[in-house]
Amino acid sequence: MDVTFLVAAHSRPWPFLPDGISIRRVHNPDITFYRHLYEGVGAEYCWWMRRVMPDDRLAAILSKDTLHVMLLQNEAGESLGFYELDLEDSRDAHLAYFGLLPSALGKGLGGKLLDCAIAHAFSSGAACVRVNTCTQDHPRALPNYLRAGFEITHVEHECWNVPFELLPERLRDSAS
């Protein structure tokens, strides 16, 4: 699969979210909650690495003060999506994970959430924001990143050893 690496060097204004929609930081998220969110957003797009990561290793990552897990939710408190912004290198932010749950797709929330992630990174002092996407990701991922001002820096071909049971159904025939 091909992995596209992108960088944004210009901030976006904080967007107005639709009525009843909010974003909040989840400090040191519970592993079960995080895995549910991660799998809910990414299972169809071959997000697998954190699904097989040992709990103690994942907990260590999620407990870092420089990692911001930001939850998009409705007024009833239902999760709609999230982004994970790694600010360990305060000048070079990494948008590690980003996406919506299936129930939130097609409602115009993805672009707003992405604009929030970019504004968040720059308001934290970053000089640029990096993200990558792959050919197995949502088909609108790359166009949305480009629309938001990201520029492609390079593309690499990678081979991942994804456990068969974690492959999305659409990929299982080609993997067997």
Coordinates of N, CA and C in Angstrom, one line a residue:
M1 N 0.8 -1.2 0.0 CA 0.0 0.0 0.0 C 0.9 1.2 0.0
D2 N 0.3 2.3 -0.5 CA 1.1 3.6 -0.5 C 0.7 4.4 0.6
V3 N 1.7 5.0 1.3 CA 1.4 6.0 2.4 C 1.9 7.3 1.9
T4 N 1.0 8.3 2.0 CA 1.2 9.7 1.6 C 1.5 10.5 2.9
F5 N 2.6 11.2 2.9 CA 3.0 12.0 4.0 C 2.7 13.5 3.6
L6 N 2.1 14.2 4.5 CA 1.7 15.6 4.2 C 2.1 16.5 5.4
V7 N 2.2 17.8 5.0 CA 2.6 18.8 6.0 C 1.7 20.1 5.7
A8 N 1.3 20.7 6.8 CA 0.6 22.0 6.7 C 1.5 23.0 7.5
A9 N 1.7 24.1 6.8 CA 2.6 25.2 7.5 C 1.8 26.4 7.8
H10 N 0.5 26.4 7.5 CA -0.3 27.6 7.8 C -1.6 27.2 8.6
S11 N -1.9 28.0 9.6 CA -3.0 27.7 10.4 C -4.3 27.9 9.7
R12 N -5.3 27.3 10.3 CA -6.7 27.5 9.8 C -7.4 28.2 11.0
P13 N -8.4 29.1 10.7 CA -9.2 29.7 11.8 C -10.0 28.6 12.5
W14 N -10.2 28.8 13.8 CA -11.1 27.9 14.5 C -12.5 27.9 13.8
P15 N -13.0 26.8 13.5 CA -14.3 26.7 12.8 C -15.4 26.8 13.8
F16 N -16.6 27.2 13.3 CA -17.8 27.2 14.1 C -18.4 25.8 14.0
L17 N -18.6 25.1 15.1 CA -19.2 23.8 15.0 C -20.7 24.0 15.0
P18 N -21.4 23.0 14.4 CA -22.9 23.1 14.4 C -23.4 23.1 15.8
D19 N -24.6 23.6 16.0 CA -25.3 23.6 17.3 C -25.3 22.2 17.8
G20 N -25.0 22.0 19.1 CA -25.1 20.7 19.7 C -23.9 19.8 19.5
I21 N -22.9 20.3 18.8 CA -21.7 19.6 18.6 C -20.5 20.2 19.3
S22 N -19.7 19.5 20.0 CA -18.6 20.0 20.7 C -17.4 19.1 20.7
I23 N -16.2 19.7 21.0 CA -15.0 18.9 21.1 C -14.4 19.1 22.5
R24 N -14.0 18.0 23.1 CA -13.4 18.1 24.4 C -12.2 17.2 24.4
R25 N -11.2 17.6 25.3 CA -10.0 16.8 25.4 C -10.3 15.7 26.5
V26 N -9.9 14.5 26.1 CA -10.0 13.4 27.1 C -8.6 13.1 27.6
H27 N -8.3 13.5 28.8 CA -7.0 13.3 29.4 C -6.9 11.8 29.8
N28 N -5.8 11.2 29.4 CA -5.5 9.8 29.8 C -6.7 8.9 29.6
P29 N -7.2 8.8 28.4 CA -8.4 8.0 28.2 C -8.3 6.5 28.7
D30 N -9.4 6.0 29.1 CA -9.5 4.6 29.5 C -9.2 3.8 28.3
I31 N -8.4 2.7 28.5 CA -8.0 1.9 27.3 C -9.2 1.3 26.6
T32 N -10.1 0.8 27.3 CA -11.3 0.2 26.7 C -12.1 1.2 25.8
F33 N -12.3 2.4 26.4 CA -13.0 3.5 25.7 C -12.2 3.8 24.4
Y34 N -10.9 4.0 24.6 CA -10.0 4.4 23.5 C -10.0 3.4 22.4
R35 N -9.9 2.1 22.7 CA -9.9 1.0 21.7 C -11.2 1.0 21.0
H36 N -12.3 1.2 21.7 CA -13.6 1.2 21.1 C -13.7 2.3 20.0
L37 N -13.2 3.5 20.4 CA -13.2 4.7 19.5 C -12.3 4.4 18.3
Y38 N -11.1 4.0 18.6 CA -10.1 3.7 17.5 C -10.6 2.7 16.5
E39 N -11.2 1.6 17.0 CA -11.7 0.6 16.1 C -13.0 1.0 15.4
G40 N -13.8 1.8 16.1 CA -15.0 2.3 15.5 C -14.8 3.2 14.3
V41 N -13.8 4.0 14.5 CA -13.4 5.0 13.4 C -12.6 4.2 12.3
G42 N -11.7 3.4 12.7 CA -10.7 2.9 11.7 C -10.7 1.5 11.3
A43 N -11.6 0.7 11.8 CA -11.6 -0.8 11.4 C -11.8 -1.0 9.9
E44 N -12.6 -0.2 9.3 CA -12.9 -0.3 7.9 C -11.7 0.2 7.0
Y45 N -10.8 0.9 7.7 CA -9.7 1.5 6.9 C -8.3 1.0 7.3
C46 N -8.4 -0.2 7.9 CA -7.1 -0.9 8.2 C -6.3 -0.3 9.3
W47 N -7.0 0.4 10.3 CA -6.3 0.8 11.5 C -6.2 -0.4 12.4
W48 N -5.0 -0.8 12.6 CA -4.8 -2.1 13.3 C -3.8 -2.0 14.4
M49 N -2.8 -1.1 14.3 CA -1.6 -1.1 15.1 C -2.0 -1.0 16.6
R50 N -2.9 -0.1 16.9 CA -3.2 0.1 18.4 C -4.2 -1.0 18.8
R51 N -4.8 -1.7 17.9 CA -5.7 -2.8 18.3 C -4.9 -4.0 18.9
V52 N -3.7 -4.2 18.4 CA -2.9 -5.3 18.9 C -1.8 -4.9 19.9
M53 N -1.6 -3.6 20.1 CA -0.6 -3.1 21.0 C -1.0 -3.5 22.4
P54 N 0.0 -4.0 23.2 CA -0.2 -4.3 24.6 C -0.8 -3.2 25.4
D55 N -1.7 -3.5 26.3 CA -2.4 -2.4 27.1 C -1.4 -1.5 27.8
D56 N -0.3 -2.0 28.4 CA 0.6 -1.2 29.1 C 1.3 -0.2 28.2
R57 N 1.7 -0.7 27.0 CA 2.3 0.2 26.0 C 1.4 1.3 25.6
L58 N 0.1 0.9 25.3 CA -0.9 1.9 24.8 C -1.2 2.9 26.0
A59 N -1.3 2.4 27.2 CA -1.6 3.3 28.3 C -0.4 4.3 28.5
A60 N 0.8 3.9 28.3 CA 2.0 4.8 28.4 C 1.9 5.9 27.4
I61 N 1.5 5.6 26.2 CA 1.3 6.6 25.1 C 0.2 7.5 25.4
L62 N -0.9 7.0 25.8 CA -2.1 7.8 26.1 C -2.0 8.7 27.3
S63 N -1.1 8.4 28.2 CA -0.9 9.1 29.4 C 0.0 10.3 29.3
K64 N 0.7 10.5 28.1 CA 1.6 11.6 27.9 C 0.8 12.9 27.9
D65 N 1.4 13.9 28.6 CA 0.8 15.2 28.7 C 0.8 15.9 27.3
T66 N 1.7 15.5 26.4 CA 1.9 16.1 25.1 C 1.0 15.4 24.1
L67 N 0.2 14.4 24.5 CA -0.7 13.8 23.6 C -2.1 14.3 23.9
H68 N -2.8 14.9 22.9 CA -4.1 15.4 23.1 C -5.1 14.6 22.3
V69 N -5.9 13.8 23.0 CA -7.0 13.0 22.4 C -8.2 13.9 22.5
M70 N -8.7 14.3 21.4 CA -9.9 15.2 21.3 C -11.1 14.5 20.8
L71 N -12.1 14.5 21.6 CA -13.4 13.8 21.2 C -14.4 14.7 20.7
L72 N -15.0 14.4 19.5 CA -16.1 15.1 18.9 C -17.4 14.4 19.4
Q73 N -18.3 15.2 20.0 CA -19.5 14.6 20.5 C -20.7 15.5 20.3
N74 N -21.9 14.8 20.4 CA -23.1 15.6 20.3 C -23.6 16.0 21.7
E75 N -24.7 16.8 21.7 CA -25.2 17.3 23.0 C -25.6 16.2 24.0
A76 N -25.9 15.0 23.4 CA -26.3 13.9 24.3 C -25.1 13.1 24.8
G77 N -23.8 13.6 24.4 CA -22.6 13.0 24.9 C -22.2 11.8 24.1
E78 N -22.8 11.6 23.0 CA -22.4 10.5 22.1 C -21.2 10.8 21.3
S79 N -20.3 9.9 21.2 CA -19.0 10.1 20.5 C -19.3 10.1 19.0
L80 N -18.7 11.0 18.3 CA -18.9 11.1 16.8 C -17.6 10.9 16.1
G81 N -16.5 11.1 16.7 CA -15.2 11.0 16.1 C -14.1 11.5 17.1
F82 N -12.9 11.5 16.6 CA -11.8 12.1 17.4 C -10.6 12.4 16.5
Y83 N -9.7 13.2 17.1 CA -8.4 13.3 16.6 C -7.4 13.2 17.7
E84 N -6.2 12.7 17.4 CA -5.1 12.6 18.3 C -4.0 13.4 17.8
L85 N -3.6 14.4 18.6 CA -2.6 15.3 18.2 C -1.4 15.1 19.2
D86 N -0.3 14.8 18.6 CA 1.0 14.5 19.3 C 1.8 15.8 19.3
L87 N 2.0 16.5 20.4 CA 2.7 17.7 20.5 C 4.0 17.5 21.2
E88 N 4.6 16.3 21.2 CA 5.9 16.1 21.9 C 7.0 17.0 21.3
D89 N 7.0 17.1 20.0 CA 7.9 18.1 19.4 C 7.1 19.4 19.2
S90 N 7.2 20.3 20.2 CA 6.2 21.4 20.2 C 6.2 22.3 19.0
R91 N 7.2 22.2 18.1 CA 7.3 23.0 16.9 C 6.8 22.2 15.7
D92 N 6.7 20.9 15.8 CA 6.3 20.0 14.7 C 5.2 19.1 15.2
A93 N 4.0 19.5 15.1 CA 2.9 18.7 15.6 C 2.6 17.5 14.7
H94 N 2.1 16.4 15.2 CA 1.8 15.3 14.4 C 0.3 14.9 14.7
L95 N -0.5 14.9 13.6 CA -1.9 14.5 13.7 C -1.8 13.0 13.5
A96 N -1.7 12.3 14.6 CA -1.5 10.8 14.6 C -2.7 10.0 14.1
Y97 N -3.9 10.4 14.6 CA -5.1 9.7 14.2 C -6.2 10.8 14.0
F98 N -7.1 10.6 13.1 CA -8.2 11.5 12.8 C -9.3 10.7 12.1
G99 N -10.5 10.9 12.6 CA -11.6 10.3 11.8 C -12.9 10.4 12.6
L100 N -14.0 10.0 11.8 CA -15.4 10.0 12.3 C -15.9 8.6 12.4
L101 N -16.8 8.4 13.4 CA -17.5 7.1 13.5 C -18.5 7.1 12.3
P102 N -18.8 5.9 11.9 CA -19.7 5.7 10.7 C -21.0 6.5 10.8
S103 N -21.6 6.7 12.0 CA -22.8 7.4 12.2 C -22.7 8.9 12.0
A104 N -21.5 9.4 12.0 CA -21.2 10.8 11.8 C -20.8 11.2 10.4
L105 N -20.5 10.2 9.5 CA -20.0 10.4 8.2 C -21.1 11.1 7.3
G106 N -20.7 12.0 6.4 CA -21.6 12.6 5.5 C -22.5 13.7 6.0
K107 N -22.1 14.2 7.2 CA -22.8 15.3 7.8 C -22.0 16.6 7.9
G108 N -20.9 16.7 7.2 CA -20.1 17.9 7.1 C -19.3 18.1 8.3
L109 N -19.1 17.1 9.2 CA -18.3 17.3 10.4 C -16.8 17.0 10.2
G110 N -16.4 16.2 9.2 CA -15.0 15.9 9.0 C -14.1 17.1 8.8
G111 N -14.6 18.0 7.9 CA -13.8 19.2 7.6 C -13.7 20.1 8.8
K112 N -14.8 20.2 9.5 CA -14.8 21.1 10.7 C -13.8 20.5 11.8
L113 N -13.9 19.2 11.9 CA -13.0 18.5 12.9 C -11.5 18.7 12.5
L114 N -11.2 18.6 11.2 CA -9.9 18.7 10.7 C -9.4 20.2 10.9
D115 N -10.3 21.1 10.6 CA -9.9 22.5 10.9 C -9.6 22.8 12.3
C116 N -10.4 22.1 13.2 CA -10.1 22.2 14.7 C -8.8 21.7 15.0
A117 N -8.4 20.5 14.5 CA -7.1 19.9 14.7 C -6.0 20.8 14.3
I118 N -6.1 21.4 13.1 CA -5.0 22.2 12.6 C -4.9 23.5 13.5
A119 N -6.0 24.1 13.8 CA -6.0 25.3 14.6 C -5.5 25.0 16.0
H120 N -5.8 23.8 16.5 CA -5.3 23.4 17.8 C -3.8 23.3 17.8
A121 N -3.3 22.7 16.8 CA -1.8 22.5 16.7 C -1.1 23.8 16.6
F122 N -1.6 24.7 15.8 CA -0.9 26.0 15.6 C -1.1 26.9 16.9
S123 N -2.2 26.8 17.5 CA -2.4 27.6 18.7 C -1.6 27.1 19.9
S124 N -1.1 25.8 19.8 CA -0.2 25.2 20.8 C 1.3 25.6 20.5
G125 N 1.5 26.4 19.5 CA 2.9 26.8 19.2 C 3.6 26.1 18.0
A126 N 2.9 25.2 17.4 CA 3.6 24.4 16.3 C 3.8 25.3 15.1
A127 N 4.9 25.1 14.4 CA 5.3 25.8 13.2 C 4.7 25.0 12.0
C128 N 4.4 23.7 12.2 CA 3.8 22.9 11.1 C 3.1 21.7 11.7
V129 N 2.2 21.1 10.9 CA 1.5 20.0 11.3 C 1.7 18.9 10.3
R130 N 2.0 17.7 10.7 CA 2.3 16.6 9.8 C 1.1 15.5 10.0
V131 N 0.8 14.9 8.9 CA -0.2 13.8 8.9 C 0.2 12.8 7.8
N132 N -0.2 11.6 7.9 CA -0.1 10.7 6.8 C -1.4 9.9 6.6
T133 N -1.6 9.5 5.4 CA -2.7 8.7 5.1 C -2.3 7.6 4.1
C134 N -3.1 6.6 3.9 CA -2.7 5.5 3.0 C -3.8 5.1 2.1
T135 N -3.5 4.3 1.1 CA -4.5 3.9 0.1 C -5.6 3.1 0.7
Q136 N -5.5 2.6 1.9 CA -6.6 1.9 2.5 C -7.5 2.8 3.4
D137 N -7.1 4.0 3.5 CA -7.9 5.0 4.4 C -9.2 5.4 3.7
H138 N -10.0 6.1 4.3 CA -11.3 6.6 3.8 C -11.0 7.3 2.4
P139 N -11.8 7.1 1.4 CA -11.4 7.7 0.1 C -11.4 9.2 0.1
R140 N -12.1 9.9 1.1 CA -12.0 11.3 1.2 C -10.9 11.9 2.1
A141 N -10.1 11.0 2.7 CA -9.1 11.4 3.6 C -8.1 12.3 2.9
L142 N -7.4 11.9 1.8 CA -6.4 12.7 1.1 C -7.0 14.0 0.6
P143 N -8.2 13.9 -0.2 CA -8.7 15.2 -0.6 C -9.1 16.2 0.5
N144 N -9.5 15.7 1.6 CA -9.8 16.6 2.8 C -8.5 17.2 3.3
Y145 N -7.4 16.4 3.4 CA -6.2 17.0 3.9 C -5.7 18.1 2.9
L146 N -5.8 17.8 1.6 CA -5.4 18.8 0.6 C -6.2 20.0 0.7
R147 N -7.5 19.9 0.8 CA -8.4 21.0 1.0 C -8.1 21.9 2.2
A148 N -7.7 21.2 3.2 CA -7.3 21.9 4.5 C -6.0 22.6 4.4
G149 N -5.3 22.5 3.3 CA -4.0 23.2 3.2 C -2.8 22.4 3.4
F150 N -2.9 21.1 3.6 CA -1.8 20.2 3.6 C -1.2 20.0 2.2
E151 N 0.1 19.8 2.2 CA 0.8 19.6 0.9 C 1.6 18.3 1.1
I152 N 1.6 17.5 0.0 CA 2.3 16.2 0.0 C 3.8 16.4 0.0
T153 N 4.4 15.8 0.9 CA 5.9 15.8 0.9 C 6.5 14.6 0.2
H154 N 5.9 13.5 0.4 CA 6.4 12.3 -0.3 C 5.4 11.2 -0.1
V155 N 5.6 10.1 -1.0 CA 4.8 8.9 -0.9 C 5.7 7.7 -0.8
E156 N 5.4 6.8 0.1 CA 6.2 5.6 0.2 C 5.4 4.4 0.1
H157 N 5.9 3.3 -0.5 CA 5.2 2.1 -0.6 C 5.6 1.3 0.7
E158 N 4.6 0.8 1.4 CA 4.9 0.0 2.6 C 4.1 -1.3 2.6
C159 N 4.7 -2.3 3.2 CA 4.1 -3.6 3.4 C 3.8 -3.8 4.9
W160 N 2.6 -4.0 5.2 CA 2.2 -4.2 6.6 C 1.8 -5.6 6.8
N161 N 2.2 -6.1 8.0 CA 1.9 -7.5 8.4 C 0.6 -7.4 9.3
V162 N -0.5 -7.1 8.7 CA -1.8 -6.9 9.4 C -2.3 -8.3 9.7
P163 N -2.6 -8.6 11.0 CA -3.3 -9.9 11.3 C -4.6 -10.0 10.5
F164 N -4.7 -11.2 9.9 CA -5.8 -11.5 8.9 C -7.2 -11.1 9.5
E165 N -7.4 -11.4 10.8 CA -8.7 -11.2 11.4 C -9.0 -9.7 11.6
L166 N -8.0 -8.8 11.5 CA -8.1 -7.4 11.6 C -8.3 -6.7 10.3
L167 N -8.1 -7.4 9.2 CA -8.3 -6.8 7.9 C -9.8 -6.5 7.6
P168 N -10.1 -5.4 7.0 CA -11.5 -5.1 6.7 C -11.9 -6.2 5.7
E169 N -13.2 -6.5 5.7 CA -13.7 -7.6 4.8 C -13.3 -7.4 3.4
R170 N -13.4 -6.1 2.9 CA -13.1 -5.8 1.5 C -11.6 -6.2 1.1
L171 N -10.8 -6.4 2.1 CA -9.4 -6.7 1.8 C -9.0 -8.2 2.0
R172 N -9.9 -8.9 2.6 CA -9.6 -10.3 3.0 C -9.4 -11.2 1.8
D173 N -10.2 -11.1 0.8 CA -10.1 -11.9 -0.4 C -8.7 -11.8 -1.1
S174 N -8.2 -10.6 -1.2 CA -6.9 -10.3 -1.8 C -5.8 -10.8 -0.9
A175 N -6.0 -10.9 0.4 CA -4.9 -11.3 1.3 C -4.8 -12.8 1.5
S176 N -5.8 -13.5 1.0 CA -5.7 -15.0 1.3 C -5.2 -15.7 0.1

